[in-house]
Amino acid sequence: MRKLLTLCSTLCLLVLLCLPAGALEYTIDAPSGLEYANATSVEPVVTAERDERPNLDLSKGNPVVAPAFGSNSSYLPGSGEAMYSFLGITGDGQYAIGIPTLSLPSTPSPLLPPAASTGSNNITLEPSTTTYGFTEVTRDMYYSGNYLGRVKIPSLGVNVKVYEGTDSSALAKGAGHFENTSIWDGNVCIAGHNRGANCYFGEIHTLSFGDTITLTTKAGSRTYSVTSVSKVKETDTSMLNRTVENQITLLTCVKNQSAYRWCVQAVEVK
């Protein structure tokens, strides 16, 4: 009987050894829900409401402020207070770290000037005004030869009379004064030809910084020092604007470039 049992056991073992090896197939779903998040040091883990530590950020990215030295809990592992103490949910359903202990000072409102008043204890603020220099051309500004003055540029050997207007008749006689610009105080604007028999301004683009220009009128004589030499578009009239300081502006055409003008500006030598 014993031999028979031994034989049966041996046969069963041989049968098992002859069977092909295999393994069971199975899958494990990743955990989900508020209690789990990706394993990263920058994304906080949102915990569900628990009695012991409700809604605390327990991720590695949340630093802990150590307890005071010598306190009762200073020797306990994991003791301390989280720097970011709670997790809140924003209006768009996203989680945001809150710092309830941080209080930023409010931005003070700008000081406004006091309202205008006629009371004796209040100051009335008056708007600032800029006074531009300007001298109008009048009949008594003309010399007997019907010209307004004379421009001299020593470095170019220029000595030319200035007539009112910038049309062909005025420029045929000499330089022309831009109408509606000043003739003495402020910005005096004068044009001249750059070629032909009357090309008095043909070389003004070669003037250098500091070269002098003298204007003589019935109001007196002024010397100006060159501050800029530039090429401007024909449509640009900004150089004719009035100015606070006394200056002279000379304009002429650019050779073979009808769309541009040479502009020389010089300020009064004090």
mmCIF file of N, CA and C in Angstrom, residues 63-177:
data_model
loop_
_atom_site.group_PDB
_atom_site.id
_atom_site.type_symbol
_atom_site.label_atom_id
_atom_site.label_comp_id
_atom_site.label_asym_id
_atom_site.label_seq_id
_atom_site.Cartn_x
_atom_site.Cartn_y
_atom_site.Cartn_z
ATOM 1 N N PRO A 63 7.851 73.646 2.750
ATOM 2 C CA PRO A 63 8.838 73.674 3.830
ATOM 3 C C PRO A 63 8.179 73.829 5.187
ATOM 4 N N VAL A 64 8.919 73.384 6.198
ATOM 5 C CA VAL A 64 8.417 73.419 7.570
ATOM 6 C C VAL A 64 9.296 74.340 8.392
ATOM 7 N N VAL A 65 8.664 75.226 9.137
ATOM 8 C CA VAL A 65 9.391 76.105 10.044
ATOM 9 C C VAL A 65 9.642 75.346 11.344
ATOM 10 N N ALA A 66 10.908 75.207 11.708
ATOM 11 C CA ALA A 66 11.263 74.433 12.896
ATOM 12 C C ALA A 66 10.730 75.101 14.155
ATOM 13 N N PRO A 67 10.402 74.295 15.183
ATOM 14 C CA PRO A 67 9.936 74.877 16.445
ATOM 15 C C PRO A 67 11.053 75.622 17.154
ATOM 16 N N ALA A 68 10.695 76.435 18.103
ATOM 17 C CA ALA A 68 11.686 77.218 18.843
ATOM 18 C C ALA A 68 12.657 76.303 19.569
ATOM 19 N N PHE A 69 13.911 76.711 19.605
ATOM 20 C CA PHE A 69 14.936 75.922 20.279
ATOM 21 C C PHE A 69 14.615 75.790 21.778
ATOM 22 N N GLY A 70 14.680 74.545 22.260
ATOM 23 C CA GLY A 70 14.427 74.290 23.674
ATOM 24 C C GLY A 70 12.966 74.112 24.012
ATOM 25 N N SER A 71 12.054 74.204 23.017
ATOM 26 C CA SER A 71 10.639 74.017 23.309
ATOM 27 C C SER A 71 10.341 72.543 23.547
ATOM 28 N N ASN A 72 9.135 72.257 24.046
ATOM 29 C CA ASN A 72 8.776 70.877 24.394
ATOM 30 C C ASN A 72 8.720 69.965 23.177
ATOM 31 N N SER A 73 8.456 70.531 21.986
ATOM 32 C CA SER A 73 8.331 69.698 20.791
ATOM 33 C C SER A 73 9.551 69.755 19.893
ATOM 34 N N SER A 74 10.621 70.440 20.326
ATOM 35 C CA SER A 74 11.783 70.619 19.457
ATOM 36 C C SER A 74 12.499 69.315 19.160
ATOM 37 N N TYR A 75 12.358 68.307 20.026
ATOM 38 C CA TYR A 75 13.067 67.044 19.823
ATOM 39 C C TYR A 75 12.230 66.018 19.098
ATOM 40 N N LEU A 76 10.967 66.318 18.827
ATOM 41 C CA LEU A 76 10.084 65.343 18.199
ATOM 42 C C LEU A 76 10.287 65.350 16.689
ATOM 43 N N PRO A 77 10.406 64.179 16.065
ATOM 44 C CA PRO A 77 10.553 64.128 14.609
ATOM 45 C C PRO A 77 9.290 64.616 13.912
ATOM 46 N N GLY A 78 9.476 65.381 12.836
ATOM 47 C CA GLY A 78 8.344 65.897 12.077
ATOM 48 C C GLY A 78 7.630 67.051 12.725
ATOM 49 N N SER A 79 8.173 67.577 13.810
ATOM 50 C CA SER A 79 7.512 68.702 14.463
ATOM 51 C C SER A 79 7.825 69.990 13.724
ATOM 52 N N GLY A 80 7.045 70.992 13.932
ATOM 53 C CA GLY A 80 7.205 72.268 13.249
ATOM 54 C C GLY A 80 5.908 72.684 12.582
ATOM 55 N N GLU A 81 5.909 73.857 12.039
ATOM 56 C CA GLU A 81 4.708 74.411 11.427
ATOM 57 C C GLU A 81 4.946 74.611 9.940
ATOM 58 N N ALA A 82 4.027 74.107 9.119
ATOM 59 C CA ALA A 82 4.157 74.237 7.669
ATOM 60 C C ALA A 82 4.110 75.710 7.271
ATOM 61 N N MET A 83 5.011 76.083 6.347
ATOM 62 C CA MET A 83 5.049 77.478 5.914
ATOM 63 C C MET A 83 3.772 77.845 5.163
ATOM 64 N N TYR A 84 3.283 76.920 4.313
ATOM 65 C CA TYR A 84 2.020 77.116 3.629
ATOM 66 C C TYR A 84 0.997 76.260 4.359
ATOM 67 N N SER A 85 0.118 76.878 5.087
ATOM 68 C CA SER A 85 -0.652 76.141 6.073
ATOM 69 C C SER A 85 -1.946 75.556 5.546
ATOM 70 N N PHE A 86 -2.415 75.972 4.364
ATOM 71 C CA PHE A 86 -3.672 75.389 3.915
ATOM 72 C C PHE A 86 -3.736 75.436 2.397
ATOM 73 N N LEU A 87 -4.644 74.652 1.868
ATOM 74 C CA LEU A 87 -4.886 74.622 0.439
ATOM 75 C C LEU A 87 -6.307 75.097 0.190
ATOM 76 N N GLY A 88 -6.463 76.061 -0.677
ATOM 77 C CA GLY A 88 -7.798 76.558 -0.986
ATOM 78 C C GLY A 88 -8.151 76.263 -2.421
ATOM 79 N N ILE A 89 -9.392 76.361 -2.764
ATOM 80 C CA ILE A 89 -9.857 76.114 -4.117
ATOM 81 C C ILE A 89 -10.323 77.441 -4.693
ATOM 82 N N THR A 90 -9.736 77.792 -5.864
ATOM 83 C CA THR A 90 -10.075 79.071 -6.488
ATOM 84 C C THR A 90 -11.396 78.953 -7.207
ATOM 85 N N GLY A 91 -11.843 80.067 -7.742
ATOM 86 C CA GLY A 91 -13.138 80.099 -8.392
ATOM 87 C C GLY A 91 -13.212 79.243 -9.638
ATOM 88 N N ASP A 92 -12.043 78.968 -10.308
ATOM 89 C CA ASP A 92 -12.089 78.148 -11.510
ATOM 90 C C ASP A 92 -11.872 76.678 -11.217
ATOM 91 N N GLY A 93 -11.964 76.261 -9.947
ATOM 92 C CA GLY A 93 -11.847 74.861 -9.600
ATOM 93 C C GLY A 93 -10.430 74.385 -9.392
ATOM 94 N N GLN A 94 -9.430 75.310 -9.468
ATOM 95 C CA GLN A 94 -8.046 74.930 -9.274
ATOM 96 C C GLN A 94 -7.654 75.108 -7.816
ATOM 97 N N TYR A 95 -6.653 74.325 -7.405
ATOM 98 C CA TYR A 95 -6.163 74.418 -6.043
ATOM 99 C C TYR A 95 -5.051 75.456 -5.967
ATOM 100 N N ALA A 96 -5.061 76.257 -4.943
ATOM 101 C CA ALA A 96 -4.052 77.293 -4.763
ATOM 102 C C ALA A 96 -3.551 77.274 -3.341
ATOM 103 N N ILE A 97 -2.246 77.465 -3.183
ATOM 104 C CA ILE A 97 -1.645 77.483 -1.853
ATOM 105 C C ILE A 97 -1.891 78.828 -1.202
ATOM 106 N N GLY A 98 -2.346 78.806 0.020
ATOM 107 C CA GLY A 98 -2.602 80.046 0.729
ATOM 108 C C GLY A 98 -1.623 80.257 1.858
ATOM 109 N N ILE A 99 -1.330 81.511 2.158
ATOM 110 C CA ILE A 99 -0.439 81.870 3.261
ATOM 111 C C ILE A 99 -1.195 82.839 4.143
ATOM 112 N N PRO A 100 -1.979 82.336 5.088
ATOM 113 C CA PRO A 100 -2.854 83.231 5.851
ATOM 114 C C PRO A 100 -2.112 84.191 6.755
ATOM 115 N N THR A 101 -0.844 83.873 7.084
ATOM 116 C CA THR A 101 -0.134 84.742 8.023
ATOM 117 C C THR A 101 0.540 85.915 7.326
ATOM 118 N N LEU A 102 0.575 85.903 5.972
ATOM 119 C CA LEU A 102 1.252 86.958 5.248
ATOM 120 C C LEU A 102 0.302 88.120 5.020
ATOM 121 N N SER A 103 0.719 89.293 5.406
ATOM 122 C CA SER A 103 -0.129 90.477 5.258
ATOM 123 C C SER A 103 0.665 91.549 4.539
ATOM 124 N N LEU A 104 0.273 91.869 3.319
ATOM 125 C CA LEU A 104 0.962 92.873 2.541
ATOM 126 C C LEU A 104 0.356 94.239 2.797
ATOM 127 N N PRO A 105 1.205 95.270 2.909
ATOM 128 C CA PRO A 105 0.667 96.614 3.137
ATOM 129 C C PRO A 105 -0.084 97.095 1.908
ATOM 130 N N SER A 106 -1.153 97.784 2.115
ATOM 131 C CA SER A 106 -1.937 98.311 1.003
ATOM 132 C C SER A 106 -1.206 99.485 0.363
ATOM 133 N N THR A 107 -1.398 99.645 -0.947
ATOM 134 C CA THR A 107 -0.752 100.730 -1.674
ATOM 135 C C THR A 107 -1.442 102.047 -1.360
ATOM 136 N N PRO A 108 -0.687 103.033 -0.872
ATOM 137 C CA PRO A 108 -1.333 104.302 -0.530
ATOM 138 C C PRO A 108 -1.835 105.003 -1.776
ATOM 139 N N SER A 109 -2.931 105.661 -1.671
ATOM 140 C CA SER A 109 -3.474 106.401 -2.802
ATOM 141 C C SER A 109 -2.643 107.648 -3.040
ATOM 142 N N PRO A 110 -2.461 108.031 -4.319
ATOM 143 C CA PRO A 110 -1.648 109.218 -4.603
ATOM 144 C C PRO A 110 -2.261 110.476 -4.015
ATOM 145 N N LEU A 111 -1.361 111.374 -3.630
ATOM 146 C CA LEU A 111 -1.834 112.648 -3.070
ATOM 147 C C LEU A 111 -2.324 113.536 -4.189
ATOM 148 N N LEU A 112 -3.495 114.064 -4.050
ATOM 149 C CA LEU A 112 -4.066 114.947 -5.057
ATOM 150 C C LEU A 112 -3.888 116.394 -4.623
ATOM 151 N N PRO A 113 -3.660 117.290 -5.580
ATOM 152 C CA PRO A 113 -3.518 118.701 -5.199
ATOM 153 C C PRO A 113 -4.823 119.224 -4.641
ATOM 154 N N PRO A 114 -4.756 120.179 -3.736
ATOM 155 C CA PRO A 114 -5.987 120.735 -3.164
ATOM 156 C C PRO A 114 -6.819 121.416 -4.217
ATOM 157 N N ALA A 115 -8.106 121.368 -4.041
ATOM 158 C CA ALA A 115 -9.011 122.008 -4.994
ATOM 159 C C ALA A 115 -8.855 123.523 -4.929
ATOM 160 N N ALA A 116 -9.074 124.143 -6.078
ATOM 161 C CA ALA A 116 -8.962 125.604 -6.119
ATOM 162 C C ALA A 116 -10.007 126.238 -5.206
ATOM 163 N N SER A 117 -9.585 127.210 -4.457
ATOM 164 C CA SER A 117 -10.500 127.855 -3.513
ATOM 165 C C SER A 117 -10.063 129.287 -3.315
ATOM 166 N N THR A 118 -11.002 130.092 -2.947
ATOM 167 C CA THR A 118 -10.694 131.495 -2.675
ATOM 168 C C THR A 118 -10.488 131.752 -1.192
ATOM 169 N N GLY A 119 -10.528 130.673 -0.373
ATOM 170 C CA GLY A 119 -10.330 130.838 1.064
ATOM 171 C C GLY A 119 -8.914 131.262 1.375
ATOM 172 N N SER A 120 -8.725 131.901 2.486
ATOM 173 C CA SER A 120 -7.409 132.419 2.843
ATOM 174 C C SER A 120 -6.455 131.322 3.251
ATOM 175 N N ASN A 121 -6.943 130.147 3.654
ATOM 176 C CA ASN A 121 -6.074 129.075 4.124
ATOM 177 C C ASN A 121 -5.757 128.058 3.039
ATOM 178 N N ASN A 122 -6.245 128.238 1.832
ATOM 179 C CA ASN A 122 -6.000 127.301 0.741
ATOM 180 C C ASN A 122 -5.148 127.953 -0.327
ATOM 181 N N ILE A 123 -4.398 127.093 -1.060
ATOM 182 C CA ILE A 123 -3.543 127.567 -2.147
ATOM 183 C C ILE A 123 -4.194 127.204 -3.462
ATOM 184 N N THR A 124 -4.339 128.136 -4.354
ATOM 185 C CA THR A 124 -4.906 127.883 -5.668
ATOM 186 C C THR A 124 -3.777 127.596 -6.645
ATOM 187 N N LEU A 125 -3.814 126.395 -7.264
ATOM 188 C CA LEU A 125 -2.777 126.004 -8.209
ATOM 189 C C LEU A 125 -3.127 126.522 -9.593
ATOM 190 N N GLU A 126 -2.242 127.307 -10.164
ATOM 191 C CA GLU A 126 -2.462 127.846 -11.491
ATOM 192 C C GLU A 126 -1.742 126.966 -12.508
ATOM 193 N N PRO A 127 -2.363 126.700 -13.675
ATOM 194 C CA PRO A 127 -1.683 125.907 -14.706
ATOM 195 C C PRO A 127 -0.451 126.624 -15.216
ATOM 196 N N SER A 128 0.628 125.833 -15.436
ATOM 197 C CA SER A 128 1.871 126.422 -15.918
ATOM 198 C C SER A 128 1.717 126.794 -17.390
ATOM 199 N N THR A 129 2.317 127.895 -17.790
ATOM 200 C CA THR A 129 2.251 128.368 -19.173
ATOM 201 C C THR A 129 3.668 128.561 -19.678
ATOM 202 N N THR A 130 3.858 128.286 -20.976
ATOM 203 C CA THR A 130 5.158 128.455 -21.617
ATOM 204 C C THR A 130 5.084 129.659 -22.535
ATOM 205 N N THR A 131 6.038 130.550 -22.402
ATOM 206 C CA THR A 131 6.074 131.758 -23.217
ATOM 207 C C THR A 131 7.068 131.566 -24.349
ATOM 208 N N TYR A 132 6.571 131.580 -25.587
ATOM 209 C CA TYR A 132 7.430 131.424 -26.754
ATOM 210 C C TYR A 132 7.831 132.797 -27.264
ATOM 211 N N GLY A 133 9.070 132.873 -27.726
ATOM 212 C CA GLY A 133 9.533 134.128 -28.300
ATOM 213 C C GLY A 133 8.974 134.327 -29.697
ATOM 214 N N PHE A 134 8.521 135.530 -29.993
ATOM 215 C CA PHE A 134 7.989 135.811 -31.324
ATOM 216 C C PHE A 134 7.964 137.320 -31.555
ATOM 217 N N THR A 135 8.476 137.708 -32.722
ATOM 218 C CA THR A 135 8.427 139.109 -33.136
ATOM 219 C C THR A 135 7.780 139.182 -34.506
ATOM 220 N N GLU A 136 6.667 139.876 -34.588
ATOM 221 C CA GLU A 136 5.913 139.964 -35.837
ATOM 222 C C GLU A 136 6.583 140.942 -36.804
ATOM 223 N N VAL A 137 6.470 140.621 -38.085
ATOM 224 C CA VAL A 137 6.988 141.518 -39.116
ATOM 225 C C VAL A 137 5.992 142.660 -39.320
ATOM 226 N N THR A 138 6.451 143.864 -39.069
ATOM 227 C CA THR A 138 5.616 145.053 -39.262
ATOM 228 C C THR A 138 6.281 145.979 -40.282
ATOM 229 N N ARG A 139 5.558 146.998 -40.686
ATOM 230 C CA ARG A 139 6.069 147.897 -41.719
ATOM 231 C C ARG A 139 7.353 148.587 -41.289
ATOM 232 N N ASP A 140 7.456 148.910 -40.026
ATOM 233 C CA ASP A 140 8.648 149.629 -39.576
ATOM 234 C C ASP A 140 9.865 148.719 -39.430
ATOM 235 N N MET A 141 9.734 147.390 -39.706
ATOM 236 C CA MET A 141 10.877 146.481 -39.642
ATOM 237 C C MET A 141 11.670 146.474 -40.948
ATOM 238 N N TYR A 142 11.133 147.105 -42.014
ATOM 239 C CA TYR A 142 11.780 147.070 -43.321
ATOM 240 C C TYR A 142 12.831 148.177 -43.447
ATOM 241 N N TYR A 143 13.910 147.839 -44.162
ATOM 242 C CA TYR A 143 14.894 148.840 -44.549
ATOM 243 C C TYR A 143 14.413 149.524 -45.839
ATOM 244 N N SER A 144 15.115 150.576 -46.202
ATOM 245 C CA SER A 144 14.697 151.339 -47.392
ATOM 246 C C SER A 144 14.745 150.503 -48.669
ATOM 247 N N GLY A 145 15.542 149.486 -48.709
ATOM 248 C CA GLY A 145 15.615 148.616 -49.886
ATOM 249 C C GLY A 145 14.564 147.526 -49.862
ATOM 250 N N ASN A 146 13.573 147.636 -48.969
ATOM 251 C CA ASN A 146 12.456 146.694 -48.847
ATOM 252 C C ASN A 146 12.912 145.288 -48.404
ATOM 253 N N TYR A 147 13.979 145.233 -47.646
ATOM 254 C CA TYR A 147 14.414 143.958 -47.064
ATOM 255 C C TYR A 147 14.354 144.052 -45.542
ATOM 256 N N LEU A 148 14.346 142.892 -44.878
ATOM 257 C CA LEU A 148 14.151 142.834 -43.429
ATOM 258 C C LEU A 148 15.444 142.757 -42.630
ATOM 259 N N GLY A 149 16.506 142.329 -43.241
ATOM 260 C CA GLY A 149 17.759 142.195 -42.502
ATOM 261 C C GLY A 149 18.829 141.559 -43.348
ATOM 262 N N ARG A 150 19.871 141.074 -42.666
ATOM 263 C CA ARG A 150 21.010 140.509 -43.372
ATOM 264 C C ARG A 150 21.554 139.318 -42.569
ATOM 265 N N VAL A 151 21.891 138.226 -43.287
ATOM 266 C CA VAL A 151 22.479 137.040 -42.674
ATOM 267 C C VAL A 151 23.919 136.912 -43.136
ATOM 268 N N LYS A 152 24.810 136.666 -42.161
ATOM 269 C CA LYS A 152 26.225 136.460 -42.461
ATOM 270 C C LYS A 152 26.677 135.108 -41.896
ATOM 271 N N ILE A 153 27.380 134.343 -42.732
ATOM 272 C CA ILE A 153 27.978 133.071 -42.301
ATOM 273 C C ILE A 153 29.466 133.153 -42.626
ATOM 274 N N PRO A 154 30.290 133.572 -41.687
ATOM 275 C CA PRO A 154 31.711 133.820 -41.971
ATOM 276 C C PRO A 154 32.448 132.618 -42.551
ATOM 277 N N SER A 155 32.190 131.408 -42.061
ATOM 278 C CA SER A 155 32.943 130.236 -42.528
ATOM 279 C C SER A 155 32.642 129.886 -43.977
ATOM 280 N N LEU A 156 31.499 130.351 -44.507
ATOM 281 C CA LEU A 156 31.132 130.090 -45.903
ATOM 282 C C LEU A 156 31.238 131.334 -46.766
ATOM 283 N N GLY A 157 31.588 132.462 -46.176
ATOM 284 C CA GLY A 157 31.684 133.715 -46.919
ATOM 285 C C GLY A 157 30.336 134.227 -47.386
ATOM 286 N N VAL A 158 29.268 133.903 -46.650
ATOM 287 C CA VAL A 158 27.920 134.316 -47.027
ATOM 288 C C VAL A 158 27.578 135.650 -46.371
ATOM 289 N N ASN A 159 27.039 136.573 -47.168
ATOM 290 C CA ASN A 159 26.548 137.857 -46.674
ATOM 291 C C ASN A 159 25.373 138.231 -47.565
ATOM 292 N N VAL A 160 24.143 137.927 -47.111
ATOM 293 C CA VAL A 160 22.986 138.032 -47.977
ATOM 294 C C VAL A 160 21.858 138.771 -47.286
ATOM 295 N N LYS A 161 21.116 139.555 -48.068
ATOM 296 C CA LYS A 161 19.953 140.256 -47.550
ATOM 297 C C LYS A 161 18.779 139.282 -47.431
ATOM 298 N N VAL A 162 17.876 139.576 -46.486
ATOM 299 C CA VAL A 162 16.724 138.722 -46.220
ATOM 300 C C VAL A 162 15.462 139.488 -46.590
ATOM 301 N N TYR A 163 14.637 138.862 -47.460
ATOM 302 C CA TYR A 163 13.384 139.458 -47.908
ATOM 303 C C TYR A 163 12.206 138.646 -47.350
ATOM 304 N N GLU A 164 11.066 139.311 -47.257
ATOM 305 C CA GLU A 164 9.880 138.637 -46.741
ATOM 306 C C GLU A 164 9.323 137.668 -47.788
ATOM 307 N N GLY A 165 9.029 136.414 -47.332
ATOM 308 C CA GLY A 165 8.472 135.399 -48.212
ATOM 309 C C GLY A 165 9.528 134.453 -48.739
ATOM 310 N N THR A 166 9.058 133.285 -49.208
ATOM 311 C CA THR A 166 9.978 132.277 -49.739
ATOM 312 C C THR A 166 9.606 131.893 -51.170
ATOM 313 N N ASP A 167 8.891 132.767 -51.880
ATOM 314 C CA ASP A 167 8.552 132.481 -53.272
ATOM 315 C C ASP A 167 9.741 132.793 -54.166
ATOM 316 N N SER A 168 9.576 132.541 -55.451
ATOM 317 C CA SER A 168 10.690 132.689 -56.392
ATOM 318 C C SER A 168 11.164 134.138 -56.502
ATOM 319 N N SER A 169 10.256 135.095 -56.390
ATOM 320 C CA SER A 169 10.654 136.505 -56.516
ATOM 321 C C SER A 169 11.527 136.936 -55.337
ATOM 322 N N ALA A 170 11.214 136.455 -54.141
ATOM 323 C CA ALA A 170 12.021 136.815 -52.976
ATOM 324 C C ALA A 170 13.388 136.145 -53.033
ATOM 325 N N LEU A 171 13.418 134.842 -53.394
ATOM 326 C CA LEU A 171 14.689 134.110 -53.419
ATOM 327 C C LEU A 171 15.567 134.532 -54.591
ATOM 328 N N ALA A 172 14.977 135.157 -55.590
ATOM 329 C CA ALA A 172 15.782 135.656 -56.708
ATOM 330 C C ALA A 172 16.627 136.849 -56.290
ATOM 331 N N LYS A 173 16.211 137.535 -55.236
ATOM 332 C CA LYS A 173 16.950 138.719 -54.762
ATOM 333 C C LYS A 173 17.928 138.374 -53.635
ATOM 334 N N GLY A 174 17.667 137.308 -52.892
ATOM 335 C CA GLY A 174 18.532 136.942 -51.768
ATOM 336 C C GLY A 174 17.923 135.778 -51.002
ATOM 337 N N ALA A 175 17.973 135.837 -49.649
ATOM 338 C CA ALA A 175 17.334 134.814 -48.814
ATOM 339 C C ALA A 175 15.901 135.241 -48.508
ATOM 340 N N GLY A 176 15.052 134.267 -48.174
ATOM 341 C CA GLY A 176 13.657 134.577 -47.906
ATOM 342 C C GLY A 176 13.243 134.195 -46.497
ATOM 343 N N HIS A 177 12.513 135.107 -45.854
ATOM 344 C CA HIS A 177 12.021 134.862 -44.499
ATOM 345 C C HIS A 177 10.672 134.162 -44.568
#
